[in-house]
Amino acid sequence: DAKTTQPTSMDCAEGRAANLPCNHSTISGNEYVYWYRQIHSQGPQYIIHGLKNNETNEMASLIITEDRKSSTLILPHATLRDTAVYYCIVRSRGGATNKLIFGTGTLLAVQP
Amino acid sequence: GAVVSQHPSRVICKSGTSVKIECRSLDFQATTMFWYRQFPKQSLMLMATSNEGSKATYEQGVEKDKFLINHASLTLSTLTVTSAHPEDSSFYICSARASPSRDNNTFGSGTRLTVV
């Protein structure tokens, strides 16, 4: 699996948009970009994923650059409950045995 | 949506004893489940892939005789930490994927193991 690089930590003011970057310069053509988050002492939670087009769901938006070497997760209106470690993972889509390998992630601290 | 239940959420055991952690897929069948371990302030580390009806596949450096995995049904995988020692104290998390066509993995809420 391709490796990802994320900032160690970020701060965001409550109510503002949180933009979390991720570099995945060695991503291959069949690999998707997945985002998960982990609130303290809980299991990870799926947020969103994409291949090359931008994606949006009820939780977040995912912007993938045209060359697919980086992406940004956007939480449009961050709340205190969004404080968590956010993991960007690249993985090929198919197969039930596909493993998710976690990097170090970004600790997002939403400030009141 | 897909739900994965993990039990117990917390366990304290004495050094030298064994502890079993259960991971259940509540509303779907999972031929494959994954077990992770997480030490404080660190990321999740994949320990093994649990396969229903066959032997688990362990990641490099994980002792298969210490961390016994059994996946006897399509909805249940168990991880047994044998002869636990204080250094085995950690947060253990399981994960499953509802089907090959489902794009995301669902995680359990984790088990906090403390060995005293």
PDB file of C-alpha atoms in Angstrom, chain A residues 32 34 36 38-47 49 87 89 91-105, chain B residues 10 31-32 34 36 38 42-46 49 51 59 91 93 95 97 99-110 112:
ATOM      1  CA  TYR A  32      -8.516   4.837  -3.377  1.00  0.00           C
ATOM      2  CA  TYR A  34      -9.915   6.706   2.515  1.00  0.00           C
ATOM      3  CA  TYR A  36     -11.166   7.600   9.027  1.00  0.00           C
ATOM      4  CA  GLN A  38     -10.667   8.128  15.898  1.00  0.00           C
ATOM      5  CA  ILE A  39     -12.116   9.932  18.851  1.00  0.00           C
ATOM      6  CA  HIS A  40     -10.214   9.291  22.045  1.00  0.00           C
ATOM      7  CA  SER A  41     -10.568   5.732  23.381  1.00  0.00           C
ATOM      8  CA  GLN A  42     -12.990   4.681  20.645  1.00  0.00           C
ATOM      9  CA  GLY A  43     -12.690   2.600  17.506  1.00  0.00           C
ATOM     10  CA  PRO A  44     -12.047   4.378  14.200  1.00  0.00           C
ATOM     11  CA  GLN A  45     -15.002   5.738  12.267  1.00  0.00           C
ATOM     12  CA  TYR A  46     -15.257   5.799   8.484  1.00  0.00           C
ATOM     13  CA  ILE A  47     -15.668   9.276   7.008  1.00  0.00           C
ATOM     14  CA  HIS A  49     -13.361   7.826   0.359  1.00  0.00           C
ATOM     15  CA  TYR A  87      -6.243   9.130   9.288  1.00  0.00           C
ATOM     16  CA  ILE A  89      -5.189   5.817   4.055  1.00  0.00           C
ATOM     17  CA  ARG A  91      -5.853   1.183  -0.469  1.00  0.00           C
ATOM     18  CA  SER A  92      -7.056  -0.713  -3.470  1.00  0.00           C
ATOM     19  CA  ARG A  93     -10.786  -1.184  -3.339  1.00  0.00           C
ATOM     20  CA  GLY A  94     -11.503  -4.791  -4.135  1.00  0.00           C
ATOM     21  CA  GLY A  95     -11.388  -7.855  -1.930  1.00  0.00           C
ATOM     22  CA  ALA A  96     -12.740  -8.543   1.510  1.00  0.00           C
ATOM     23  CA  THR A  97      -9.251  -9.264   2.798  1.00  0.00           C
ATOM     24  CA  ASN A  98      -7.935  -5.825   1.964  1.00  0.00           C
ATOM     25  CA  LYS A  99      -6.149  -4.517   4.999  1.00  0.00           C
ATOM     26  CA  LEU A 100      -6.288  -0.974   6.303  1.00  0.00           C
ATOM     27  CA  ILE A 101      -2.837   0.164   7.347  1.00  0.00           C
ATOM     28  CA  PHE A 102      -2.898   3.231   9.571  1.00  0.00           C
ATOM     29  CA  GLY A 103      -0.250   5.925   9.582  1.00  0.00           C
ATOM     30  CA  THR A 104       0.250   8.450  12.328  1.00  0.00           C
ATOM     31  CA  GLY A 105      -2.695  10.671  11.398  1.00  0.00           C
TER      32      GLY A 105
ATOM     33  CA  ARG B  10     -12.463  -3.083  29.616  1.00  0.00           C
ATOM     34  CA  THR B  31     -15.643 -13.876   6.324  1.00  0.00           C
ATOM     35  CA  THR B  32     -12.724 -11.684   7.268  1.00  0.00           C
ATOM     36  CA  PHE B  34      -9.003  -7.719  11.407  1.00  0.00           C
ATOM     37  CA  TYR B  36      -5.436  -4.190  15.763  1.00  0.00           C
ATOM     38  CA  GLN B  38      -2.945   0.480  19.884  1.00  0.00           C
ATOM     39  CA  GLN B  42       0.357   5.697  18.972  1.00  0.00           C
ATOM     40  CA  SER B  43      -1.460   4.673  15.835  1.00  0.00           C
ATOM     41  CA  LEU B  44      -3.301   1.415  15.274  1.00  0.00           C
ATOM     42  CA  MET B  45      -1.062  -1.498  14.433  1.00  0.00           C
ATOM     43  CA  LEU B  46      -2.531  -4.390  12.470  1.00  0.00           C
ATOM     44  CA  THR B  49      -6.323 -11.031   9.644  1.00  0.00           C
ATOM     45  CA  ASN B  51     -10.421 -15.798   8.293  1.00  0.00           C
ATOM     46  CA  GLU B  59       1.610  -9.628  10.610  1.00  0.00           C
ATOM     47  CA  PHE B  91      -6.212  -1.070  23.410  1.00  0.00           C
ATOM     48  CA  ILE B  93      -9.695  -3.144  18.264  1.00  0.00           C
ATOM     49  CA  SER B  95     -12.724  -4.509  12.321  1.00  0.00           C
ATOM     50  CA  ARG B  97     -16.008  -5.433   6.134  1.00  0.00           C
ATOM     51  CA  SER B  99     -18.994  -7.502   1.905  1.00  0.00           C
ATOM     52  CA  PRO B 100     -16.448  -7.167  -0.868  1.00  0.00           C
ATOM     53  CA  SER B 101     -18.711  -4.636  -2.513  1.00  0.00           C
ATOM     54  CA  ARG B 102     -18.943  -2.478   0.585  1.00  0.00           C
ATOM     55  CA  ASP B 103     -16.224   0.098   0.450  1.00  0.00           C
ATOM     56  CA  ASN B 104     -15.499   0.756   4.079  1.00  0.00           C
ATOM     57  CA  ASN B 105     -14.498  -1.242   7.122  1.00  0.00           C
ATOM     58  CA  THR B 106     -16.477  -1.037  10.342  1.00  0.00           C
ATOM     59  CA  PHE B 107     -14.642  -1.003  13.649  1.00  0.00           C
ATOM     60  CA  GLY B 108     -15.578  -2.210  17.086  1.00  0.00           C
ATOM     61  CA  SER B 109     -15.413   0.132  20.051  1.00  0.00           C
ATOM     62  CA  GLY B 110     -12.248  -1.467  21.367  1.00  0.00           C
ATOM     63  CA  ARG B 112      -8.878  -1.771  27.028  1.00  0.00           C
TER      64      ARG B 112
END
